mmCIF file of C-alpha atoms in Angstrom:
data_model
loop_
_atom_site.group_PDB
_atom_site.id
_atom_site.type_symbol
_atom_site.label_atom_id
_atom_site.label_comp_id
_atom_site.label_asym_id
_atom_site.label_seq_id
_atom_site.Cartn_x
_atom_site.Cartn_y
_atom_site.Cartn_z
ATOM 1 C CA MET S 1 -6.956 24.941 -27.497
ATOM 2 C CA SER S 2 -10.795 24.469 -27.568
ATOM 3 C CA ASN S 3 -12.973 26.432 -25.755
ATOM 4 C CA LYS S 4 -13.492 25.020 -22.228
ATOM 5 C CA THR S 5 -15.829 25.924 -19.524
ATOM 6 C CA LYS S 6 -14.677 25.146 -16.007
ATOM 7 C CA ASN S 7 -17.874 24.264 -14.516
ATOM 8 C CA ASN S 8 -19.140 22.256 -16.969
ATOM 9 C CA PRO S 9 -17.114 18.973 -16.928
ATOM 10 C CA GLU S 10 -18.744 17.793 -20.044
ATOM 11 C CA SER S 11 -17.110 20.640 -22.175
ATOM 12 C CA LEU S 12 -13.579 19.643 -20.663
ATOM 13 C CA ARG S 13 -12.027 17.931 -23.575
ATOM 14 C CA LEU S 14 -8.937 18.101 -25.613
ATOM 15 C CA THR S 15 -9.941 18.041 -29.764
ATOM 16 C CA PRO S 16 -8.883 15.355 -32.052
ATOM 17 C CA PRO S 17 -5.758 17.509 -33.027
ATOM 18 C CA GLU S 18 -4.686 18.000 -29.652
ATOM 19 C CA ARG S 19 -4.957 14.744 -28.628
ATOM 20 C CA ARG S 20 -2.864 13.422 -31.404
ATOM 21 C CA ARG S 21 -0.008 16.132 -30.443
ATOM 22 C CA PHE S 22 -0.276 15.306 -26.482
ATOM 23 C CA ARG S 23 0.203 11.643 -27.731
ATOM 24 C CA ARG S 24 3.491 12.387 -29.773
ATOM 25 C CA ARG S 25 4.631 15.056 -27.142
ATOM 26 C CA ILE S 26 4.776 12.712 -24.064
ATOM 27 C CA LEU S 27 5.788 9.478 -26.056
ATOM 28 C CA SER S 28 8.686 11.582 -27.234
ATOM 29 C CA TRP S 29 9.614 12.796 -23.810
ATOM 30 C CA TYR S 30 8.869 9.143 -22.557
ATOM 31 C CA GLU S 31 11.356 7.746 -24.665
ATOM 32 C CA ARG S 32 14.452 10.297 -23.412
ATOM 33 C CA GLU S 33 13.444 10.720 -19.549
ATOM 34 C CA LYS S 34 11.852 7.479 -18.517
ATOM 35 C CA ARG S 35 12.739 6.285 -14.825
ATOM 36 C CA GLU S 36 14.822 3.358 -14.973
ATOM 37 C CA LEU S 37 12.949 0.852 -12.725
ATOM 38 C CA PRO S 38 13.743 -2.982 -12.261
ATOM 39 C CA TRP S 39 10.185 -4.110 -13.916
ATOM 40 C CA ARG S 40 10.486 -1.908 -16.835
ATOM 41 C CA GLY S 41 10.584 -3.409 -20.011
ATOM 42 C CA GLU S 42 8.586 -6.610 -18.412
ATOM 43 C CA LYS S 43 6.013 -7.997 -20.840
ATOM 44 C CA ASP S 44 5.544 -11.183 -18.411
ATOM 45 C CA PRO S 45 2.167 -10.118 -17.336
ATOM 46 C CA TYR S 46 2.761 -12.006 -13.843
ATOM 47 C CA ARG S 47 5.681 -9.551 -13.015
ATOM 48 C CA VAL S 48 3.923 -6.677 -14.413
ATOM 49 C CA TRP S 49 1.099 -7.647 -12.088
ATOM 50 C CA VAL S 50 3.151 -7.694 -9.026
ATOM 51 C CA SER S 51 5.023 -4.459 -9.649
ATOM 52 C CA GLU S 52 1.408 -2.702 -10.167
ATOM 53 C CA ALA S 53 0.221 -4.195 -6.910
ATOM 54 C CA MET S 54 3.195 -2.889 -5.028
ATOM 55 C CA LEU S 55 3.269 0.343 -6.636
ATOM 56 C CA GLN S 56 -0.388 1.014 -5.307
ATOM 57 C CA GLN S 57 0.178 3.079 -1.928
ATOM 58 C CA THR S 58 3.924 2.498 -2.156
ATOM 59 C CA ARG S 59 6.279 4.817 -2.985
ATOM 60 C CA ALA S 60 8.481 3.938 -6.484
ATOM 61 C CA GLY S 61 11.555 4.014 -4.694
ATOM 62 C CA THR S 62 10.498 1.634 -2.045
ATOM 63 C CA VAL S 63 8.968 -0.465 -4.485
ATOM 64 C CA ARG S 64 12.330 -0.739 -6.512
ATOM 65 C CA LEU S 65 14.192 -2.123 -3.498
ATOM 66 C CA ARG S 66 11.544 -4.889 -2.471
ATOM 67 C CA TYR S 67 10.557 -6.022 -6.178
ATOM 68 C CA PRO S 68 13.744 -7.938 -6.983
ATOM 69 C CA ALA S 69 13.425 -10.315 -3.973
ATOM 70 C CA PHE S 70 9.916 -10.806 -4.145
ATOM 71 C CA ILE S 71 10.383 -12.074 -7.631
ATOM 72 C CA GLU S 72 13.253 -14.147 -6.608
ATOM 73 C CA ARG S 73 11.404 -15.983 -4.133
ATOM 74 C CA PHE S 74 7.966 -16.176 -6.209
ATOM 75 C CA PRO S 75 9.413 -16.175 -9.913
ATOM 76 C CA THR S 76 6.159 -17.258 -11.433
ATOM 77 C CA LEU S 77 2.496 -17.302 -10.709
ATOM 78 C CA ALA S 78 2.898 -20.896 -9.887
ATOM 79 C CA ALA S 79 5.191 -20.382 -7.354
ATOM 80 C CA LEU S 80 3.282 -17.551 -5.597
ATOM 81 C CA ALA S 81 0.206 -19.670 -5.617
ATOM 82 C CA ASP S 82 2.072 -22.265 -4.327
ATOM 83 C CA ALA S 83 3.518 -20.776 -1.426
ATOM 84 C CA PRO S 84 1.982 -20.304 2.215
ATOM 85 C CA LEU S 85 0.581 -17.261 2.827
ATOM 86 C CA ASP S 86 2.799 -16.605 5.819
ATOM 87 C CA ALA S 87 6.038 -16.761 3.382
ATOM 88 C CA VAL S 88 4.376 -14.172 0.851
ATOM 89 C CA LEU S 89 3.531 -11.652 3.899
ATOM 90 C CA ALA S 90 6.883 -11.953 5.445
ATOM 91 C CA GLU S 91 8.459 -11.120 1.796
ATOM 92 C CA TRP S 92 6.013 -8.324 1.638
ATOM 93 C CA GLN S 93 7.435 -6.585 4.577
ATOM 94 C CA GLY S 94 8.249 -3.085 4.123
ATOM 95 C CA LEU S 95 5.717 -2.130 1.642
ATOM 96 C CA GLY S 96 2.840 -1.844 3.984
ATOM 97 C CA TYR S 97 -1.151 -2.244 2.969
ATOM 98 C CA TYR S 98 -0.548 -5.885 3.583
ATOM 99 C CA GLY S 99 -4.261 -6.643 2.251
ATOM 100 C CA ARG S 100 -2.758 -6.223 -1.166
ATOM 101 C CA ALA S 101 0.055 -9.078 -0.399
ATOM 102 C CA ARG S 102 -3.223 -11.257 0.835
ATOM 103 C CA ASN S 103 -5.313 -10.758 -2.558
ATOM 104 C CA LEU S 104 -1.934 -11.096 -4.822
ATOM 105 C CA HIS S 105 -2.080 -14.550 -2.869
ATOM 106 C CA ARG S 106 -5.529 -15.170 -3.507
ATOM 107 C CA ALA S 107 -6.007 -14.121 -7.183
ATOM 108 C CA ALA S 108 -2.984 -16.202 -7.850
ATOM 109 C CA ARG S 109 -4.523 -19.607 -6.708
ATOM 110 C CA GLN S 110 -7.806 -18.363 -8.193
ATOM 111 C CA VAL S 111 -5.759 -17.865 -11.697
ATOM 112 C CA VAL S 112 -4.056 -21.355 -11.231
ATOM 113 C CA ASN S 113 -6.684 -23.448 -10.427
ATOM 114 C CA GLN S 114 -9.113 -21.870 -12.934
ATOM 115 C CA GLU S 115 -7.228 -21.006 -15.602
ATOM 116 C CA GLY S 116 -4.053 -23.637 -15.655
ATOM 117 C CA SER S 117 -1.703 -20.498 -14.644
ATOM 118 C CA ALA S 118 -2.552 -18.430 -17.848
ATOM 119 C CA MET S 119 -3.151 -14.709 -16.534
ATOM 120 C CA PRO S 120 -6.350 -13.159 -17.656
ATOM 121 C CA GLU S 121 -5.410 -10.906 -20.988
ATOM 122 C CA THR S 122 -7.967 -8.233 -20.556
ATOM 123 C CA ARG S 123 -9.003 -5.344 -18.550
ATOM 124 C CA ASP S 124 -12.487 -7.038 -18.018
ATOM 125 C CA ALA S 125 -11.084 -10.370 -17.412
ATOM 126 C CA LEU S 126 -8.366 -8.775 -14.839
ATOM 127 C CA LEU S 127 -11.311 -6.892 -12.892
ATOM 128 C CA ALA S 128 -12.359 -10.363 -11.975
ATOM 129 C CA LEU S 129 -9.751 -11.240 -9.846
ATOM 130 C CA PRO S 130 -9.403 -10.550 -6.050
ATOM 131 C CA GLY S 131 -7.898 -6.749 -4.871
ATOM 132 C CA VAL S 132 -7.505 -5.859 -9.078
ATOM 133 C CA GLY S 133 -9.497 -2.590 -9.536
ATOM 134 C CA PRO S 134 -9.692 -0.548 -12.368
ATOM 135 C CA TYR S 135 -6.317 0.888 -12.311
ATOM 136 C CA MET S 136 -4.287 -2.126 -12.070
ATOM 137 C CA ALA S 137 -6.707 -3.696 -14.637
ATOM 138 C CA GLY S 138 -5.624 -1.017 -17.227
ATOM 139 C CA ALA S 139 -1.817 -0.843 -16.319
ATOM 140 C CA VAL S 140 -1.538 -4.790 -16.902
ATOM 141 C CA ALA S 141 -3.945 -5.043 -19.906
ATOM 142 C CA SER S 142 -2.101 -2.302 -21.419
ATOM 143 C CA ILE S 143 1.722 -2.994 -20.368
ATOM 144 C CA ALA S 144 1.659 -6.854 -20.911
ATOM 145 C CA PHE S 145 -1.142 -7.265 -23.440
ATOM 146 C CA GLY S 146 -1.365 -4.086 -25.399
ATOM 147 C CA GLU S 147 -5.006 -3.683 -24.740
ATOM 148 C CA ARG S 148 -6.225 0.129 -25.607
ATOM 149 C CA CYS S 149 -7.270 1.290 -22.114
ATOM 150 C CA ALA S 150 -6.331 3.786 -19.495
ATOM 151 C CA ALA S 151 -4.739 3.218 -16.023
ATOM 152 C CA ILE S 152 -5.730 5.923 -13.789
ATOM 153 C CA ASP S 153 -3.360 6.181 -10.615
ATOM 154 C CA GLY S 154 -2.958 9.262 -8.439
ATOM 155 C CA ASN S 155 -0.269 10.669 -10.354
ATOM 156 C CA VAL S 156 -2.652 10.563 -13.682
ATOM 157 C CA LEU S 157 -5.444 11.895 -11.769
ATOM 158 C CA ARG S 158 -3.473 14.738 -10.938
ATOM 159 C CA VAL S 159 -2.109 15.483 -14.527
ATOM 160 C CA MET S 160 -5.397 15.388 -16.098
ATOM 161 C CA SER S 161 -7.204 17.441 -13.496
ATOM 162 C CA ARG S 162 -4.563 19.848 -14.663
ATOM 163 C CA ILE S 163 -4.944 19.299 -18.363
ATOM 164 C CA LEU S 164 -8.638 19.750 -18.191
ATOM 165 C CA ASN S 165 -8.328 22.635 -15.779
ATOM 166 C CA LEU S 166 -10.941 20.696 -13.873
ATOM 167 C CA SER S 167 -12.425 22.501 -10.934
ATOM 168 C CA LEU S 168 -14.555 19.945 -9.353
ATOM 169 C CA PRO S 169 -13.406 17.769 -6.680
ATOM 170 C CA VAL S 170 -11.258 14.959 -8.313
ATOM 171 C CA ASP S 171 -12.721 12.318 -5.894
ATOM 172 C CA THR S 172 -16.483 13.061 -7.214
ATOM 173 C CA PRO S 173 -18.326 11.226 -9.777
ATOM 174 C CA PRO S 174 -18.851 14.079 -12.395
ATOM 175 C CA ALA S 175 -15.182 14.882 -12.346
ATOM 176 C CA GLN S 176 -13.748 11.149 -12.345
ATOM 177 C CA LYS S 177 -16.242 10.563 -15.439
ATOM 178 C CA THR S 178 -15.021 13.429 -17.212
ATOM 179 C CA ILE S 179 -11.265 12.323 -16.396
ATOM 180 C CA ARG S 180 -11.901 8.459 -17.278
ATOM 181 C CA GLU S 181 -13.232 9.226 -20.570
ATOM 182 C CA GLU S 182 -10.616 11.816 -21.662
ATOM 183 C CA ALA S 183 -7.994 9.746 -20.660
ATOM 184 C CA GLN S 184 -9.406 6.752 -22.478
ATOM 185 C CA ALA S 185 -9.861 9.060 -25.292
ATOM 186 C CA LEU S 186 -5.954 9.953 -25.119
ATOM 187 C CA VAL S 187 -4.568 6.600 -24.894
ATOM 188 C CA PRO S 188 -2.917 5.608 -28.474
ATOM 189 C CA ARG S 189 -3.963 2.261 -30.485
ATOM 190 C CA THR S 190 -0.231 1.441 -30.432
ATOM 191 C CA ARG S 191 1.992 1.516 -27.097
ATOM 192 C CA PRO S 192 -0.688 2.054 -24.821
ATOM 193 C CA GLY S 193 1.162 0.485 -21.991
ATOM 194 C CA ASP S 194 3.991 2.830 -22.739
ATOM 195 C CA PHE S 195 1.742 5.792 -22.786
ATOM 196 C CA ASN S 196 0.079 4.680 -19.497
ATOM 197 C CA GLN S 197 3.649 4.793 -18.181
ATOM 198 C CA ALA S 198 4.355 8.156 -19.532
ATOM 199 C CA LEU S 199 1.447 9.691 -18.118
ATOM 200 C CA MET S 200 2.709 8.041 -14.407
ATOM 201 C CA ASP S 201 6.153 9.194 -14.731
ATOM 202 C CA LEU S 202 5.151 12.726 -15.654
ATOM 203 C CA GLY S 203 3.055 13.060 -12.440
ATOM 204 C CA ALA S 204 6.044 11.401 -10.510
ATOM 205 C CA SER S 205 8.498 13.715 -11.913
ATOM 206 C CA ILE S 206 7.163 16.827 -13.310
ATOM 207 C CA CYS S 207 3.617 17.305 -12.370
ATOM 208 C CA LEU S 208 4.124 17.064 -8.737
ATOM 209 C CA PRO S 209 1.318 17.757 -5.926
ATOM 210 C CA ARG S 210 3.135 20.866 -5.237
ATOM 211 C CA ASN S 211 5.090 23.291 -7.264
ATOM 212 C CA PRO S 212 4.760 21.438 -10.887
ATOM 213 C CA ASP S 213 8.044 22.125 -13.043
ATOM 214 C CA CYS S 214 5.855 22.984 -15.651
ATOM 215 C CA ALA S 215 8.716 24.583 -17.462
ATOM 216 C CA GLN S 216 10.037 21.247 -18.252
ATOM 217 C CA CYS S 217 6.326 19.386 -19.012
ATOM 218 C CA PRO S 218 6.378 18.022 -22.483
ATOM 219 C CA VAL S 219 2.440 19.090 -22.759
ATOM 220 C CA ARG S 220 2.347 22.347 -20.924
ATOM 221 C CA VAL S 221 0.786 24.225 -24.232
ATOM 222 C CA LEU S 222 -1.951 21.670 -23.970
ATOM 223 C CA CYS S 223 -2.517 22.179 -20.208
ATOM 224 C CA ALA S 224 -5.328 24.229 -19.573
ATOM 225 C CA GLY S 225 -4.509 24.780 -16.147
ATOM 226 C CA TYR S 226 -1.084 25.797 -17.193
ATOM 227 C CA VAL S 227 -2.240 28.484 -19.840
ATOM 228 C CA SER S 228 -4.846 29.588 -17.483
ATOM 229 C CA GLY S 229 -2.301 29.953 -14.261
ATOM 230 C CA THR S 230 -4.284 27.532 -12.164
ATOM 231 C CA GLN S 231 -2.288 24.581 -11.860
ATOM 232 C CA ASN S 232 -1.164 25.044 -8.410
ATOM 233 C CA ALA S 233 -4.712 24.947 -7.184
ATOM 234 C CA LEU S 234 -5.236 21.688 -8.728
ATOM 235 C CA PRO S 235 -6.379 19.105 -8.458
ATOM 236 C CA VAL S 236 -9.110 20.039 -6.100
ATOM 237 C CA LYS S 237 -10.152 17.536 -3.463
ATOM 238 C CA THR S 238 -12.905 17.441 -0.934
ATOM 239 C CA ALA S 239 -11.680 17.445 2.713
ATOM 240 C CA LYS S 240 -10.711 14.226 4.185
ATOM 241 C CA LYS S 241 -11.862 12.603 7.724
ATOM 242 C CA PRO S 242 -9.177 12.644 10.073
ATOM 243 C CA PRO S 243 -8.199 9.350 11.056
ATOM 244 C CA GLU S 244 -10.094 7.572 13.824
ATOM 245 C CA PRO S 245 -7.630 6.863 16.803
ATOM 246 C CA TYR S 246 -7.316 3.704 18.562
ATOM 247 C CA THR S 247 -5.372 2.143 21.358
ATOM 248 C CA LEU S 248 -3.603 -1.440 20.885
ATOM 249 C CA PHE S 249 -2.756 -2.466 24.513
ATOM 250 C CA GLN S 250 0.051 -5.268 24.047
ATOM 251 C CA PHE S 251 1.962 -7.651 26.323
ATOM 252 C CA ARG S 252 5.499 -8.831 26.216
ATOM 253 C CA ALA S 253 5.896 -12.188 27.865
ATOM 254 C CA GLU S 254 9.426 -13.848 28.057
ATOM 255 C CA ARG S 255 10.865 -17.363 28.352
ATOM 256 C CA ASN S 256 14.244 -18.478 27.826
ATOM 257 C CA GLY S 257 15.224 -15.771 25.955
ATOM 258 C CA LEU S 258 12.382 -16.305 23.537
ATOM 259 C CA VAL S 259 9.007 -13.829 23.259
ATOM 260 C CA LEU S 260 5.218 -14.697 22.942
ATOM 261 C CA LEU S 261 3.703 -13.717 19.896
ATOM 262 C CA ALA S 262 0.079 -13.918 18.556
ATOM 263 C CA GLN S 263 -0.980 -14.365 15.031
ATOM 264 C CA ARG S 264 -3.927 -12.181 14.062
ATOM 265 C CA GLU S 265 -7.167 -13.388 12.013
ATOM 266 C CA LYS S 266 -6.413 -13.677 8.180
ATOM 267 C CA THR S 267 -8.623 -11.071 7.591
ATOM 268 C CA GLY S 268 -9.097 -7.243 8.647
ATOM 269 C CA LEU S 269 -6.268 -4.893 9.782
ATOM 270 C CA PHE S 270 -2.538 -6.573 9.891
ATOM 271 C CA GLY S 271 -4.225 -9.701 9.006
ATOM 272 C CA GLY S 272 -2.588 -13.119 9.128
ATOM 273 C CA MET S 273 0.402 -11.008 10.572
ATOM 274 C CA TRP S 274 2.249 -11.989 13.956
ATOM 275 C CA GLU S 275 2.527 -9.297 16.754
ATOM 276 C CA LEU S 276 2.847 -9.091 20.537
ATOM 277 C CA PRO S 277 -0.587 -10.653 21.929
ATOM 278 C CA GLY S 278 -2.958 -7.738 22.917
ATOM 279 C CA PHE S 279 -6.516 -6.091 22.518
ATOM 280 C CA MET S 280 -7.434 -3.009 20.567
ATOM 281 C CA VAL S 281 -10.037 -0.117 22.120
ATOM 282 C CA ALA S 282 -11.250 2.640 20.460
ATOM 283 C CA GLY S 283 -10.127 6.389 21.272
ATOM 284 C CA HIS S 284 -6.296 7.077 22.602
ATOM 285 C CA HIS S 285 -5.959 6.070 25.999
ATOM 286 C CA GLU S 286 -3.264 7.040 28.441
ATOM 287 C CA LYS S 287 -4.315 4.117 30.598
ATOM 288 C CA VAL S 288 -7.115 1.634 31.081
ATOM 289 C CA ASP S 289 -8.962 0.041 33.902
ATOM 290 C CA SER S 290 -6.368 -2.383 35.689
ATOM 291 C CA ARG S 291 -8.999 -5.130 35.990
ATOM 292 C CA ARG S 292 -9.688 -5.205 32.308
ATOM 293 C CA LEU S 293 -6.169 -5.253 31.212
ATOM 294 C CA LYS S 294 -5.524 -7.951 34.122
ATOM 295 C CA ALA S 295 -8.567 -9.807 32.446
ATOM 296 C CA GLN S 296 -7.272 -9.256 28.961
ATOM 297 C CA CYS S 297 -3.850 -10.531 29.981
ATOM 298 C CA ALA S 298 -5.228 -13.422 31.216
ATOM 299 C CA ARG S 299 -7.133 -14.417 28.123
ATOM 300 C CA LEU S 300 -4.571 -13.855 25.954
ATOM 301 C CA LEU S 301 -1.594 -15.444 27.904
ATOM 302 C CA GLY S 302 -3.525 -17.909 30.693
ATOM 303 C CA PRO S 303 -4.006 -17.914 34.192
ATOM 304 C CA GLY S 304 -1.124 -16.705 36.114
ATOM 305 C CA TRP S 305 -0.120 -13.956 33.843
ATOM 306 C CA ARG S 306 -0.260 -10.443 34.866
ATOM 307 C CA PRO S 307 0.398 -7.210 33.313
ATOM 308 C CA GLY S 308 3.539 -5.468 34.590
ATOM 309 C CA ARG S 309 4.829 -2.134 34.063
ATOM 310 C CA GLU S 310 4.293 -0.302 30.610
ATOM 311 C CA LEU S 311 7.571 -0.326 28.979
ATOM 312 C CA THR S 312 6.840 1.755 25.727
ATOM 313 C CA ARG S 313 4.031 3.743 23.683
ATOM 314 C CA THR S 314 4.324 4.222 20.199
ATOM 315 C CA MET S 315 1.952 5.901 17.558
ATOM 316 C CA ARG S 316 1.412 4.978 13.817
ATOM 317 C CA THR S 317 -0.903 6.795 11.624
ATOM 318 C CA LEU S 318 -2.528 4.323 8.777
ATOM 319 C CA THR S 319 -4.891 5.437 5.935
ATOM 320 C CA HIS S 320 -8.193 5.724 8.341
ATOM 321 C CA ARG S 321 -6.609 4.925 11.553
ATOM 322 C CA LYS S 322 -4.220 6.469 13.768
ATOM 323 C CA ILE S 323 -3.357 3.586 16.512
ATOM 324 C CA LEU S 324 -1.245 4.348 19.803
ATOM 325 C CA PHE S 325 0.786 1.297 20.289
ATOM 326 C CA VAL S 326 1.085 0.600 24.311
ATOM 327 C CA VAL S 327 3.438 -2.291 25.426
ATOM 328 C CA HIS S 328 3.185 -3.616 29.094
ATOM 329 C CA LEU S 329 5.630 -6.587 30.348
ATOM 330 C CA ALA S 330 3.920 -9.449 31.214
ATOM 331 C CA GLU S 331 4.650 -11.365 34.370
ATOM 332 C CA ASN S 332 4.305 -14.853 35.239
ATOM 333 C CA PHE S 333 3.092 -14.835 39.076
ATOM 334 C CA GLU S 334 2.232 -18.524 39.394
ATOM 335 C CA LYS S 335 5.413 -19.618 37.079
ATOM 336 C CA ALA S 336 2.520 -21.129 34.796
ATOM 337 C CA SER S 337 3.416 -21.851 30.865
ATOM 338 C CA PRO S 338 1.600 -19.405 28.303
ATOM 339 C CA GLN S 339 -0.980 -21.115 25.979
ATOM 340 C CA ALA S 340 1.485 -21.421 23.329
ATOM 341 C CA ASP S 341 0.843 -23.503 20.182
ATOM 342 C CA LEU S 342 -2.464 -22.892 20.906
ATOM 343 C CA ASN S 343 -4.755 -20.382 19.035
ATOM 344 C CA GLY S 344 -1.862 -19.051 16.971
ATOM 345 C CA LEU S 345 0.525 -18.183 19.774
ATOM 346 C CA LEU S 346 4.283 -18.732 19.355
ATOM 347 C CA TRP S 347 7.625 -18.534 21.290
ATOM 348 C CA ALA S 348 9.622 -16.458 19.094
ATOM 349 C CA SER S 349 13.229 -15.958 19.009
ATOM 350 C CA GLU S 350 15.022 -12.566 17.615
ATOM 351 C CA GLU S 351 16.013 -14.412 14.613
ATOM 352 C CA ASP S 352 12.056 -15.853 13.870
ATOM 353 C CA PHE S 353 10.963 -12.238 14.374
ATOM 354 C CA ARG S 354 13.005 -10.985 11.572
ATOM 355 C CA THR S 355 11.636 -13.659 9.201
ATOM 356 C CA LEU S 356 8.343 -13.525 10.251
ATOM 357 C CA ALA S 357 5.498 -11.660 8.700
ATOM 358 C CA VAL S 358 5.316 -8.485 11.034
ATOM 359 C CA SER S 359 3.975 -4.936 10.031
ATOM 360 C CA THR S 360 6.350 -2.095 10.006
ATOM 361 C CA ALA S 361 3.993 -0.699 13.032
ATOM 362 C CA GLN S 362 4.689 -3.927 14.994
ATOM 363 C CA ARG S 363 8.502 -3.841 14.485
ATOM 364 C CA ALA S 364 8.463 -0.412 15.728
ATOM 365 C CA ALA S 365 6.667 -1.385 18.926
ATOM 366 C CA TRP S 366 8.725 -4.360 19.139
ATOM 367 C CA ASN S 367 11.918 -2.690 19.063
ATOM 368 C CA ALA S 368 10.922 0.336 21.524
ATOM 369 C CA ALA S 369 9.813 -2.306 24.095
ATOM 370 C CA LYS S 370 13.194 -4.207 23.598
ATOM 371 C CA SER S 371 15.093 -0.763 23.759
ATOM 372 C CA ALA S 372 12.972 -0.032 27.285
ATOM 373 C CA LEU S 373 13.968 -3.580 28.691
ATOM 374 C CA ARG S 374 17.291 -2.811 28.192
ATOM 375 C CA ASN S 375 17.467 0.371 29.881
ATOM 376 C CA LEU S 376 15.527 -0.954 32.860
ATOM 377 C CA GLU S 377 18.086 -4.178 33.345
ATOM 378 C CA GLY S 378 20.954 -1.501 33.023
ATOM 379 C CA LYS S 379 19.453 0.838 35.866
ATOM 380 C CA LYS S 380 19.155 -2.546 37.983
ATOM 381 C CA ASN S 381 22.745 -3.463 37.577
ATOM 382 C CA GLY S 382 23.431 -0.119 38.274
ATOM 383 C CA ARG S 383 24.856 1.128 34.956
#
């Protein structure tokens, strides 16, 4: 291998002969060992784009289950653009990070309105779409259009940090510049899409975050981390900030077997999703001031409604937030009707809840509250 100095990112490069060997080895391995995934082999840029949007921040095993149903519901770019956002969010359930679905929908409408349903064909043009970053643009451009460009996801970042034996934190600009430039230099003129997918598969199956299976790696002899024995210490990352704590107080109001739901604003956390009406405060709270709880209940549900007993509390950790969901029963002391059908409120049946766009976190809170209510009813009936 060429002489490399770990503390000088500009020296961390493979030589041209090493790059040629790297390409041959990893493409040969990919032909034998590539993962069988429902979107593999697709050249339809729309379907490649959908799969890559799903794969951002979601495990391939989960995407494998959700991708076919999404494509069946929205088989073309035009079908996605024509669909209401609620339908798209509902079909996205189980994948998390719903901002991706909103961006996918916005981008589909933008393409249909501006390009006549023809997907942009270059990395640079794809970057102009909502929600499309460097990784997704590179993946779609290389796989669907054969453009020679890198696609650097978390797997590829890890692989490249070990190949280059990069001691700098991979989330710093100097390290990312080094990885980006070397990854781009490695992409072959032919089969760029296969090459990028091979790197992703290598990171997903062999070059794992912990205990990489170097004995099975087709490019280990070209890996400076493996040669120097530092692969288990890589990649280096700066310490992450802990997720910020929040408490979401919610109210479960029932009438004739229906439960009142509220739709969140279209943007922001859980944007456009349905949930039990509630309000969020910073920090984790065992209790909130009773006057505030009463005022919020009346504001959200209407006069005559008051918070009853606490039903349940569940904790969910998102990327940057750790949210405590606290659900109270809402009691109607004045027999007043809630402000249903106003301000995004809806009386929903159990079947409605299954088909509406509801986050996984909210589904867990709903189920926990429902179970708590059943237990209360059982105690009242002496069961």
